[in-house]
Amino acid sequence: MKKINLYKPFLILITLILLCIKCNTKDNIIEEPIPKSSLNYNDLKNGAAKNIGLRIATDSVIVYNFNKKSSELSSIIKKHPKAILIRLWNNNCSTCIEMLFYKLKLNEDKKIPLVIFYSGSKCEEIENMAAVQSLKVLIFSTKEENLFKIPAENRKLPYIINVDANLLVTNCSFVELNYPKLIQEFINQTNE
């Protein structure tokens, strides 16, 4: 009889349960998130699909690394053409961000670069969350509220995208704790 190892699935389940509990505690919120009641799987899936094929605007947009060194957004994206671009804001729930990093860590063997663009003042906190999962990420801050000029920016929810050489969005997903399947679908599509 074949012995089944349930250790890893059990750890994943416990981690997700703890993340759900942590997300509902007030002290875990960077700032108030968008009310969860307005979000559902189909709305998020359809909202993300509206970004596919659109060109992200990068002309003359400046972002900053931790050393306050400025770079043009377009040059960063050209240096990392196959990267997963992660867009975060100050008001995003840290538990949703931790879940995203956890899911990306599970698929790290694909060696896809991760580039984070963050509007807010908590870049160090974001870096620490990535470090917990031992993810290698590039983090840039921006004062731009509408950085990429695509509809996904309007929701102020964390989202992830891939772009092609012409800066057209080829894959997009919102990040929401209640729908981790969205992230996995994005990762699967990225790896195709």
C-alpha positions as protocol buffer text, in pm:
chain_id: "A"
residue {
  index: 1
  type: MET
  ca { x: 0 y: 0 z: 0 }
}
residue {
  index: 2
  type: LYS
  ca { x: 138 y: 338 z: -103 }
}
residue {
  index: 3
  type: LYS
  ca { x: 199 y: 582 z: 183 }
}
residue {
  index: 4
  type: ILE
  ca { x: 65 y: 934 z: 120 }
}
residue {
  index: 5
  type: ASN
  ca { x: 256 y: 1230 z: 262 }
}
residue {
  index: 6
  type: LEU
  ca { x: 4 y: 1489 z: 382 }
}
residue {
  index: 7
  type: TYR
  ca { x: 257 y: 1709 z: 557 }
}
residue {
  index: 8
  type: LYS
  ca { x: 296 y: 1975 z: 284 }
}
residue {
  index: 9
  type: PRO
  ca { x: -79 y: 2011 z: 205 }
}
residue {
  index: 10
  type: PHE
  ca { x: -149 y: 2032 z: 578 }
}
residue {
  index: 11
  type: LEU
  ca { x: 108 y: 2313 z: 620 }
}
residue {
  index: 12
  type: ILE
  ca { x: -42 y: 2504 z: 327 }
}
residue {
  index: 13
  type: LEU
  ca { x: -392 y: 2471 z: 474 }
}
residue {
  index: 14
  type: ILE
  ca { x: -277 y: 2590 z: 818 }
}
residue {
  index: 15
  type: THR
  ca { x: -90 y: 2885 z: 661 }
}
residue {
  index: 16
  type: LEU
  ca { x: -398 y: 2994 z: 463 }
}
residue {
  index: 17
  type: ILE
  ca { x: -620 y: 2964 z: 772 }
}
residue {
  index: 18
  type: LEU
  ca { x: -377 y: 3176 z: 972 }
}
residue {
  index: 19
  type: LEU
  ca { x: -364 y: 3431 z: 691 }
}
residue {
  index: 20
  type: CYS
  ca { x: -743 y: 3452 z: 689 }
}
residue {
  index: 21
  type: ILE
  ca { x: -751 y: 3509 z: 1066 }
}
residue {
  index: 22
  type: LYS
  ca { x: -470 y: 3763 z: 1046 }
}
residue {
  index: 23
  type: CYS
  ca { x: -644 y: 3957 z: 765 }
}
residue {
  index: 24
  type: ASN
  ca { x: -943 y: 4020 z: 989 }
}
residue {
  index: 25
  type: THR
  ca { x: -744 y: 4188 z: 1265 }
}
residue {
  index: 26
  type: LYS
  ca { x: -742 y: 4569 z: 1266 }
}
residue {
  index: 27
  type: ASP
  ca { x: -372 y: 4605 z: 1350 }
}
residue {
  index: 28
  type: ASN
  ca { x: -276 y: 4417 z: 1033 }
}
residue {
  index: 29
  type: ILE
  ca { x: -419 y: 4676 z: 794 }
}
residue {
  index: 30
  type: ILE
  ca { x: -172 y: 4925 z: 648 }
}
residue {
  index: 31
  type: GLU
  ca { x: -471 y: 5153 z: 589 }
}
residue {
  index: 32
  type: GLU
  ca { x: -839 y: 5072 z: 535 }
}
residue {
  index: 33
  type: PRO
  ca { x: -887 y: 4834 z: 240 }
}
residue {
  index: 34
  type: ILE
  ca { x: -1169 y: 4841 z: -13 }
}
residue {
  index: 35
  type: PRO
  ca { x: -1472 y: 4667 z: 146 }
}
residue {
  index: 36
  type: LYS
  ca { x: -1460 y: 4294 z: 77 }
}
residue {
  index: 37
  type: SER
  ca { x: -1838 y: 4280 z: 24 }
}
residue {
  index: 38
  type: SER
  ca { x: -1800 y: 4456 z: -312 }
}
residue {
  index: 39
  type: LEU
  ca { x: -1562 y: 4190 z: -447 }
}
residue {
  index: 40
  type: ASN
  ca { x: -1651 y: 3861 z: -608 }
}
residue {
  index: 41
  type: TYR
  ca { x: -1456 y: 3616 z: -820 }
}
residue {
  index: 42
  type: ASN
  ca { x: -1628 y: 3692 z: -1152 }
}
residue {
  index: 43
  type: ASP
  ca { x: -1607 y: 4069 z: -1103 }
}
residue {
  index: 44
  type: LEU
  ca { x: -1233 y: 4045 z: -1033 }
}
residue {
  index: 45
  type: LYS
  ca { x: -1175 y: 3803 z: -1323 }
}
residue {
  index: 46
  type: ASN
  ca { x: -1371 y: 4021 z: -1569 }
}
residue {
  index: 47
  type: GLY
  ca { x: -1212 y: 4340 z: -1436 }
}
residue {
  index: 48
  type: ALA
  ca { x: -865 y: 4195 z: -1491 }
}
residue {
  index: 49
  type: ALA
  ca { x: -954 y: 4080 z: -1845 }
}
residue {
  index: 50
  type: LYS
  ca { x: -1034 y: 4441 z: -1943 }
}
residue {
  index: 51
  type: ASN
  ca { x: -662 y: 4519 z: -1917 }
}
residue {
  index: 52
  type: ILE
  ca { x: -544 y: 4251 z: -2162 }
}
residue {
  index: 53
  type: GLY
  ca { x: -411 y: 4405 z: -2483 }
}
residue {
  index: 54
  type: LEU
  ca { x: -382 y: 4755 z: -2342 }
}
residue {
  index: 55
  type: ARG
  ca { x: -48 y: 4934 z: -2353 }
}
residue {
  index: 56
  type: ILE
  ca { x: 88 y: 5045 z: -2017 }
}
residue {
  index: 57
  type: ALA
  ca { x: 203 y: 5405 z: -2019 }
}
residue {
  index: 58
  type: THR
  ca { x: 565 y: 5444 z: -1918 }
}
residue {
  index: 59
  type: ASP
  ca { x: 664 y: 5764 z: -2096 }
}
residue {
  index: 60
  type: SER
  ca { x: 856 y: 5996 z: -1864 }
}
residue {
  index: 61
  type: VAL
  ca { x: 737 y: 5812 z: -1550 }
}
residue {
  index: 62
  type: ILE
  ca { x: 1003 y: 5809 z: -1280 }
}
residue {
  index: 63
  type: VAL
  ca { x: 1022 y: 5554 z: -998 }
}
residue {
  index: 64
  type: TYR
  ca { x: 1267 y: 5528 z: -708 }
}
residue {
  index: 65
  type: ASN
  ca { x: 1455 y: 5240 z: -549 }
}
residue {
  index: 66
  type: PHE
  ca { x: 1544 y: 5218 z: -176 }
}
residue {
  index: 67
  type: ASN
  ca { x: 1849 y: 5435 z: -223 }
}
residue {
  index: 68
  type: LYS
  ca { x: 1621 y: 5706 z: -367 }
}
residue {
  index: 69
  type: LYS
  ca { x: 1790 y: 5657 z: -704 }
}
residue {
  index: 70
  type: SER
  ca { x: 1549 y: 5748 z: -982 }
}
residue {
  index: 71
  type: SER
  ca { x: 1489 y: 5537 z: -1289 }
}
residue {
  index: 72
  type: GLU
  ca { x: 1257 y: 5559 z: -1585 }
}
residue {
  index: 73
  type: LEU
  ca { x: 977 y: 5305 z: -1565 }
}
residue {
  index: 74
  type: SER
  ca { x: 1023 y: 5204 z: -1929 }
}
residue {
  index: 75
  type: SER
  ca { x: 1393 y: 5118 z: -1877 }
}
residue {
  index: 76
  type: ILE
  ca { x: 1312 y: 4897 z: -1577 }
}
residue {
  index: 77
  type: ILE
  ca { x: 1050 y: 4705 z: -1772 }
}
residue {
  index: 78
  type: LYS
  ca { x: 1282 y: 4666 z: -2073 }
}
residue {
  index: 79
  type: LYS
  ca { x: 1555 y: 4526 z: -1845 }
}
residue {
  index: 80
  type: HIS
  ca { x: 1309 y: 4264 z: -1712 }
}
residue {
  index: 81
  type: PRO
  ca { x: 1094 y: 4174 z: -2014 }
}
residue {
  index: 82
  type: LYS
  ca { x: 949 y: 3850 z: -1874 }
}
residue {
  index: 83
  type: ALA
  ca { x: 889 y: 3981 z: -1523 }
}
residue {
  index: 84
  type: ILE
  ca { x: 574 y: 3963 z: -1320 }
}
residue {
  index: 85
  type: LEU
  ca { x: 494 y: 4325 z: -1243 }
}
residue {
  index: 86
  type: ILE
  ca { x: 329 y: 4364 z: -905 }
}
residue {
  index: 87
  type: ARG
  ca { x: 132 y: 4681 z: -826 }
}
residue {
  index: 88
  type: LEU
  ca { x: 66 y: 4770 z: -461 }
}
residue {
  index: 89
  type: TRP
  ca { x: -74 y: 5066 z: -267 }
}
residue {
  index: 90
  type: ASN
  ca { x: -57 y: 5190 z: 92 }
}
residue {
  index: 91
  type: ASN
  ca { x: -416 y: 5081 z: 160 }
}
residue {
  index: 92
  type: ASN
  ca { x: -362 y: 4715 z: 65 }
}
residue {
  index: 93
  type: CYS
  ca { x: -413 y: 4450 z: 331 }
}
residue {
  index: 94
  type: SER
  ca { x: -74 y: 4307 z: 425 }
}
residue {
  index: 95
  type: THR
  ca { x: -224 y: 3958 z: 451 }
}
residue {
  index: 96
  type: CYS
  ca { x: -328 y: 3967 z: 84 }
}
residue {
  index: 97
  type: ILE
  ca { x: 26 y: 4073 z: -6 }
}
residue {
  index: 98
  type: GLU
  ca { x: 174 y: 3795 z: 209 }
}
residue {
  index: 99
  type: MET
  ca { x: -56 y: 3541 z: 38 }
}
residue {
  index: 100
  type: LEU
  ca { x: 61 y: 3667 z: -304 }
}
residue {
  index: 101
  type: PHE
  ca { x: 426 y: 3628 z: -203 }
}
residue {
  index: 102
  type: TYR
  ca { x: 354 y: 3280 z: -63 }
}
residue {
  index: 103
  type: LYS
  ca { x: 189 y: 3170 z: -391 }
}
residue {
  index: 104
  type: LEU
  ca { x: 476 y: 3318 z: -595 }
}
residue {
  index: 105
  type: LYS
  ca { x: 726 y: 3134 z: -373 }
}
residue {
  index: 106
  type: LEU
  ca { x: 553 y: 2802 z: -447 }
}
residue {
  index: 107
  type: ASN
  ca { x: 620 y: 2868 z: -818 }
}
residue {
  index: 108
  type: GLU
  ca { x: 966 y: 3018 z: -780 }
}
residue {
  index: 109
  type: ASP
  ca { x: 1128 y: 2734 z: -974 }
}
residue {
  index: 110
  type: LYS
  ca { x: 1010 y: 2908 z: -1293 }
}
residue {
  index: 111
  type: LYS
  ca { x: 1277 y: 3178 z: -1233 }
}
residue {
  index: 112
  type: ILE
  ca { x: 1045 y: 3462 z: -1336 }
}
residue {
  index: 113
  type: PRO
  ca { x: 1172 y: 3801 z: -1209 }
}
residue {
  index: 114
  type: LEU
  ca { x: 938 y: 3990 z: -975 }
}
residue {
  index: 115
  type: VAL
  ca { x: 924 y: 4370 z: -993 }
}
residue {
  index: 116
  type: ILE
  ca { x: 710 y: 4557 z: -740 }
}
residue {
  index: 117
  type: PHE
  ca { x: 580 y: 4910 z: -792 }
}
residue {
  index: 118
  type: TYR
  ca { x: 449 y: 5061 z: -471 }
}
residue {
  index: 119
  type: SER
  ca { x: 260 y: 5384 z: -407 }
}
residue {
  index: 120
  type: GLY
  ca { x: 309 y: 5470 z: -45 }
}
residue {
  index: 121
  type: SER
  ca { x: 555 y: 5502 z: 235 }
}
residue {
  index: 122
  type: LYS
  ca { x: 585 y: 5142 z: 357 }
}
residue {
  index: 123
  type: CYS
  ca { x: 838 y: 5004 z: 107 }
}
residue {
  index: 124
  type: GLU
  ca { x: 1050 y: 4853 z: 383 }
}
residue {
  index: 125
  type: GLU
  ca { x: 748 y: 4660 z: 515 }
}
residue {
  index: 126
  type: ILE
  ca { x: 684 y: 4522 z: 164 }
}
residue {
  index: 127
  type: GLU
  ca { x: 1050 y: 4421 z: 135 }
}
residue {
  index: 128
  type: ASN
  ca { x: 1029 y: 4241 z: 470 }
}
residue {
  index: 129
  type: MET
  ca { x: 717 y: 4049 z: 359 }
}
residue {
  index: 130
  type: ALA
  ca { x: 904 y: 3933 z: 45 }
}
residue {
  index: 131
  type: ALA
  ca { x: 1208 y: 3841 z: 256 }
}
residue {
  index: 132
  type: VAL
  ca { x: 995 y: 3612 z: 476 }
}
residue {
  index: 133
  type: GLN
  ca { x: 929 y: 3399 z: 166 }
}
residue {
  index: 134
  type: SER
  ca { x: 1294 y: 3439 z: 51 }
}
residue {
  index: 135
  type: LEU
  ca { x: 1172 y: 3598 z: -271 }
}
residue {
  index: 136
  type: LYS
  ca { x: 1416 y: 3799 z: -478 }
}
residue {
  index: 137
  type: VAL
  ca { x: 1229 y: 4111 z: -581 }
}
residue {
  index: 138
  type: LEU
  ca { x: 1303 y: 4457 z: -712 }
}
residue {
  index: 139
  type: ILE
  ca { x: 1096 y: 4721 z: -534 }
}
residue {
  index: 140
  type: PHE
  ca { x: 1033 y: 5071 z: -665 }
}
residue {
  index: 141
  type: SER
  ca { x: 827 y: 5343 z: -506 }
}
residue {
  index: 142
  type: THR
  ca { x: 623 y: 5597 z: -694 }
}
residue {
  index: 143
  type: LYS
  ca { x: 410 y: 5898 z: -618 }
}
residue {
  index: 144
  type: GLU
  ca { x: 202 y: 5822 z: -927 }
}
residue {
  index: 145
  type: GLU
  ca { x: -148 y: 5710 z: -828 }
}
residue {
  index: 146
  type: ASN
  ca { x: -225 y: 5591 z: -1183 }
}
residue {
  index: 147
  type: LEU
  ca { x: 116 y: 5449 z: -1271 }
}
residue {
  index: 148
  type: PHE
  ca { x: 40 y: 5222 z: -1568 }
}
residue {
  index: 149
  type: LYS
  ca { x: -269 y: 5410 z: -1697 }
}
residue {
  index: 150
  type: ILE
  ca { x: -480 y: 5094 z: -1729 }
}
residue {
  index: 151
  type: PRO
  ca { x: -825 y: 5025 z: -1575 }
}
residue {
  index: 152
  type: ALA
  ca { x: -677 y: 4798 z: -1303 }
}
residue {
  index: 153
  type: GLU
  ca { x: -526 y: 5110 z: -1141 }
}
residue {
  index: 154
  type: ASN
  ca { x: -874 y: 5247 z: -1060 }
}
residue {
  index: 155
  type: ARG
  ca { x: -957 y: 4975 z: -805 }
}
residue {
  index: 156
  type: LYS
  ca { x: -652 y: 5037 z: -583 }
}
residue {
  index: 157
  type: LEU
  ca { x: -637 y: 4661 z: -526 }
}
residue {
  index: 158
  type: PRO
  ca { x: -307 y: 4477 z: -553 }
}
residue {
  index: 159
  type: TYR
  ca { x: -269 y: 4330 z: -901 }
}
residue {
  index: 160
  type: ILE
  ca { x: -12 y: 4146 z: -1109 }
}
residue {
  index: 161
  type: ILE
  ca { x: 54 y: 4175 z: -1483 }
}
residue {
  index: 162
  type: ASN
  ca { x: 283 y: 4051 z: -1759 }
}
residue {
  index: 163
  type: VAL
  ca { x: 363 y: 4273 z: -2055 }
}
residue {
  index: 164
  type: ASP
  ca { x: 519 y: 4198 z: -2391 }
}
residue {
  index: 165
  type: ALA
  ca { x: 803 y: 4384 z: -2568 }
}
residue {
  index: 166
  type: ASN
  ca { x: 553 y: 4645 z: -2691 }
}
residue {
  index: 167
  type: LEU
  ca { x: 438 y: 4704 z: -2330 }
}
residue {
  index: 168
  type: LEU
  ca { x: 98 y: 4547 z: -2401 }
}
residue {
  index: 169
  type: VAL
  ca { x: -62 y: 4364 z: -2108 }
}
residue {
  index: 170
  type: THR
  ca { x: -66 y: 3990 z: -2184 }
}
residue {
  index: 171
  type: ASN
  ca { x: -186 y: 3863 z: -1846 }
}
residue {
  index: 172
  type: CYS
  ca { x: -352 y: 4034 z: -1550 }
}
residue {
  index: 173
  type: SER
  ca { x: -498 y: 3931 z: -1215 }
}
residue {
  index: 174
  type: PHE
  ca { x: -616 y: 4105 z: -903 }
}
residue {
  index: 175
  type: VAL
  ca { x: -489 y: 3978 z: -567 }
}
residue {
  index: 176
  type: GLU
  ca { x: -763 y: 3908 z: -313 }
}
residue {
  index: 177
  type: LEU
  ca { x: -733 y: 3685 z: -7 }
}
residue {
  index: 178
  type: ASN
  ca { x: -1074 y: 3524 z: -65 }
}
residue {
  index: 179
  type: TYR
  ca { x: -977 y: 3418 z: -418 }
}
residue {
  index: 180
  type: PRO
  ca { x: -623 y: 3269 z: -419 }
}
residue {
  index: 181
  type: LYS
  ca { x: -729 y: 3076 z: -731 }
}
residue {
  index: 182
  type: LEU
  ca { x: -692 y: 3401 z: -930 }
}
residue {
  index: 183
  type: ILE
  ca { x: -320 y: 3412 z: -852 }
}
residue {
  index: 184
  type: GLN
  ca { x: -270 y: 3046 z: -941 }
}
residue {
  index: 185
  type: GLU
  ca { x: -454 y: 3094 z: -1273 }
}
residue {
  index: 186
  type: PHE
  ca { x: -227 y: 3392 z: -1348 }
}
residue {
  index: 187
  type: ILE
  ca { x: 87 y: 3191 z: -1267 }
}
residue {
  index: 188
  type: ASN
  ca { x: -31 y: 2897 z: -1480 }
}
residue {
  index: 189
  type: GLN
  ca { x: -99 y: 3129 z: -1774 }
}
residue {
  index: 190
  type: THR
  ca { x: 238 y: 3301 z: -1728 }
}
residue {
  index: 191
  type: ASN
  ca { x: 415 y: 2965 z: -1748 }
}
residue {
  index: 192
  type: GLU
  ca { x: 245 y: 2857 z: -2072 }
}
